[in-house]
PDB file of C-alpha atoms in Angstrom:
ATOM      1  CA  ALA F   1      10.177  55.743  42.809  1.00 46.00           C
ATOM      2  CA  SER F   2       9.797  55.398  39.057  1.00 59.00           C
ATOM      3  CA  HIS F   3       6.599  54.072  37.580  1.00 71.00           C
ATOM      4  CA  ALA F   4       7.392  51.017  35.408  1.00 78.00           C
ATOM      5  CA  ASP F   5       4.916  49.846  32.772  1.00 83.00           C
ATOM      6  CA  PHE F   6       4.561  46.058  33.034  1.00 88.00           C
ATOM      7  CA  SER F   7       1.983  45.550  30.279  1.00 91.00           C
ATOM      8  CA  LEU F   8       2.618  42.638  27.931  1.00 90.00           C
ATOM      9  CA  PHE F   9       3.014  44.932  24.941  1.00 90.00           C
ATOM     10  CA  SER F  10       5.542  47.225  26.626  1.00 91.00           C
ATOM     11  CA  LEU F  11       7.565  44.268  27.890  1.00 91.00           C
ATOM     12  CA  ILE F  12       7.732  42.791  24.396  1.00 91.00           C
ATOM     13  CA  MET F  13       8.671  46.117  22.841  1.00 92.00           C
ATOM     14  CA  ALA F  14      11.452  46.580  25.419  1.00 91.00           C
ATOM     15  CA  ALA F  15      12.850  43.055  24.883  1.00 92.00           C
ATOM     16  CA  ASP F  16      16.020  42.296  22.903  1.00 95.00           C
ATOM     17  CA  PRO F  17      15.643  41.242  19.247  1.00 95.00           C
ATOM     18  CA  ILE F  18      16.648  37.649  20.170  1.00 97.00           C
ATOM     19  CA  VAL F  19      13.820  37.486  22.700  1.00 95.00           C
ATOM     20  CA  LYS F  20      11.416  38.824  20.135  1.00 96.00           C
ATOM     21  CA  LEU F  21      12.568  36.246  17.631  1.00 97.00           C
ATOM     22  CA  VAL F  22      12.170  33.406  20.134  1.00 97.00           C
ATOM     23  CA  LEU F  23       8.663  34.630  20.988  1.00 96.00           C
ATOM     24  CA  LEU F  24       7.739  34.806  17.312  1.00 97.00           C
ATOM     25  CA  PHE F  25       9.056  31.258  16.792  1.00 98.00           C
ATOM     26  CA  LEU F  26       7.074  29.970  19.783  1.00 98.00           C
ATOM     27  CA  LEU F  27       3.903  31.646  18.479  1.00 97.00           C
ATOM     28  CA  LEU F  28       4.337  30.117  15.037  1.00 98.00           C
ATOM     29  CA  ALA F  29       5.082  26.708  16.512  1.00 98.00           C
ATOM     30  CA  SER F  30       1.943  26.947  18.721  1.00 98.00           C
ATOM     31  CA  ILE F  31      -0.255  27.876  15.743  1.00 98.00           C
ATOM     32  CA  TRP F  32       1.215  25.031  13.669  1.00 98.00           C
ATOM     33  CA  SER F  33       0.739  22.435  16.458  1.00 98.00           C
ATOM     34  CA  TRP F  34      -2.895  23.471  16.976  1.00 97.00           C
ATOM     35  CA  MET F  35      -3.477  23.141  13.224  1.00 98.00           C
ATOM     36  CA  VAL F  36      -2.057  19.583  13.359  1.00 97.00           C
ATOM     37  CA  ILE F  37      -4.217  18.747  16.378  1.00 97.00           C
ATOM     38  CA  GLY F  38      -7.339  20.040  14.622  1.00 96.00           C
ATOM     39  CA  GLU F  39      -6.572  18.082  11.463  1.00 96.00           C
ATOM     40  CA  LYS F  40      -6.032  14.898  13.452  1.00 95.00           C
ATOM     41  CA  LEU F  41      -9.304  15.357  15.358  1.00 94.00           C
ATOM     42  CA  PHE F  42     -11.208  15.785  12.095  1.00 93.00           C
ATOM     43  CA  SER F  43      -9.562  12.784  10.456  1.00 91.00           C
ATOM     44  CA  LEU F  44     -10.174  10.592  13.544  1.00 91.00           C
ATOM     45  CA  GLY F  45     -13.800  11.630  13.477  1.00 90.00           C
ATOM     46  CA  ALA F  46     -14.095  10.528   9.846  1.00 87.00           C
ATOM     47  CA  VAL F  47     -12.401   7.219  10.640  1.00 86.00           C
ATOM     48  CA  ARG F  48     -14.773   6.576  13.530  1.00 88.00           C
ATOM     49  CA  LYS F  49     -17.788   7.325  11.278  1.00 88.00           C
ATOM     50  CA  LYS F  50     -16.556   4.927   8.577  1.00 83.00           C
ATOM     51  CA  SER F  51     -15.838   2.297  11.191  1.00 82.00           C
ATOM     52  CA  ARG F  52     -19.336   2.601  12.656  1.00 86.00           C
ATOM     53  CA  GLN F  53     -20.864   2.307   9.186  1.00 81.00           C
ATOM     54  CA  PHE F  54     -18.821  -0.819   8.455  1.00 79.00           C
ATOM     55  CA  GLU F  55     -19.772  -2.430  11.772  1.00 81.00           C
ATOM     56  CA  GLU F  56     -23.465  -1.697  11.236  1.00 82.00           C
ATOM     57  CA  ALA F  57     -23.345  -3.233   7.741  1.00 78.00           C
ATOM     58  CA  PHE F  58     -21.230  -6.187   8.912  1.00 76.00           C
ATOM     59  CA  TRP F  59     -23.408  -7.106  11.898  1.00 79.00           C
ATOM     60  CA  SER F  60     -26.597  -6.646   9.901  1.00 82.00           C
ATOM     61  CA  GLY F  61     -25.329  -9.136   7.311  1.00 77.00           C
ATOM     62  CA  ARG F  62     -25.091  -6.631   4.423  1.00 72.00           C
ATOM     63  CA  THR F  63     -21.674  -7.902   3.278  1.00 65.00           C
ATOM     64  CA  GLU F  64     -22.671  -7.370  -0.332  1.00 67.00           C
ATOM     65  CA  ASP F  65     -22.128  -3.647   0.297  1.00 61.00           C
ATOM     66  CA  PHE F  66     -18.368  -4.309   0.304  1.00 63.00           C
ATOM     67  CA  ASP F  67     -16.352  -4.734  -2.853  1.00 60.00           C
ATOM     68  CA  MET F  68     -14.148  -7.784  -2.313  1.00 59.00           C
ATOM     69  CA  ARG F  69     -11.810  -7.203  -5.260  1.00 61.00           C
ATOM     70  CA  PRO F  70      -8.189  -6.357  -4.346  1.00 60.00           C
ATOM     71  CA  GLY F  71      -7.646  -2.615  -4.277  1.00 59.00           C
ATOM     72  CA  GLN F  72     -11.362  -1.831  -4.455  1.00 60.00           C
ATOM     73  CA  ALA F  73     -12.121  -1.749  -0.760  1.00 56.00           C
ATOM     74  CA  THR F  74     -12.761   1.620   0.861  1.00 63.00           C
ATOM     75  CA  ASN F  75     -10.089   3.346   2.846  1.00 67.00           C
ATOM     76  CA  ASP F  76     -11.654   2.125   6.064  1.00 73.00           C
ATOM     77  CA  ALA F  77      -9.253  -0.286   7.769  1.00 76.00           C
ATOM     78  CA  ALA F  78     -11.975  -2.646   9.053  1.00 76.00           C
ATOM     79  CA  SER F  79     -13.541  -3.084   5.610  1.00 75.00           C
ATOM     80  CA  ARG F  80     -10.117  -3.688   4.028  1.00 77.00           C
ATOM     81  CA  VAL F  81      -9.368  -6.403   6.557  1.00 80.00           C
ATOM     82  CA  PHE F  82     -12.819  -7.919   6.001  1.00 79.00           C
ATOM     83  CA  ALA F  83     -12.381  -7.890   2.203  1.00 78.00           C
ATOM     84  CA  ALA F  84      -8.949  -9.504   2.454  1.00 80.00           C
ATOM     85  CA  ALA F  85     -10.222 -12.173   4.845  1.00 82.00           C
ATOM     86  CA  ALA F  86     -13.257 -12.872   2.613  1.00 79.00           C
ATOM     87  CA  ARG F  87     -10.942 -13.239  -0.457  1.00 81.00           C
ATOM     88  CA  GLU F  88      -8.657 -15.601   1.457  1.00 87.00           C
ATOM     89  CA  TRP F  89     -11.650 -17.633   2.695  1.00 84.00           C
ATOM     90  CA  SER F  90     -13.004 -17.846  -0.852  1.00 83.00           C
ATOM     91  CA  ASP F  91      -9.615 -18.898  -2.278  1.00 84.00           C
ATOM     92  CA  ALA F  92      -9.120 -21.469   0.445  1.00 87.00           C
ATOM     93  CA  LYS F  93     -12.590 -23.012  -0.170  1.00 85.00           C
ATOM     94  CA  ARG F  94     -11.947 -23.049  -3.930  1.00 85.00           C
ATOM     95  CA  LEU F  95      -8.566 -24.773  -3.504  1.00 85.00           C
ATOM     96  CA  GLN F  96      -9.950 -27.221  -0.903  1.00 81.00           C
ATOM     97  CA  SER F  97     -12.817 -28.245  -3.152  1.00 80.00           C
ATOM     98  CA  GLY F  98     -10.446 -28.657  -6.140  1.00 71.00           C
ATOM     99  CA  SER F  99      -7.856 -30.720  -4.340  1.00 67.00           C
ATOM    100  CA  GLY F 100     -10.282 -32.488  -1.977  1.00 55.00           C
ATOM    101  CA  GLU F 101     -10.904 -35.327  -4.412  1.00 51.00           C
ATOM    102  CA  ALA F 102      -7.172 -35.890  -4.961  1.00 48.00           C
ATOM    103  CA  ALA F 103      -6.448 -36.110  -1.227  1.00 47.00           C
ATOM    104  CA  ALA F 104      -9.194 -38.630  -0.559  1.00 44.00           C
TER     105      ALA F 104
END
């Protein structure tokens, strides 16, 4: 009976070039996918932190912390929605008070 070496290294070295190429491709794809997963986890953590900061400021009544001008809001989605809603509210109140006398 012959003694076969079944170590991972010897199996890879004995494999055909196509098998080696496929293994290399799978290794690179795995590294790339873990890099994407790590980047997404870090970016989601940052988004959660900004969201928490916005909610704390919003519920404490510190709305003056937010710039209401178009394009000036932070990159946090909740603060952008709040700034847009506040601008719309302000515009609607201004139009209502200006045309209120004409409608009456």
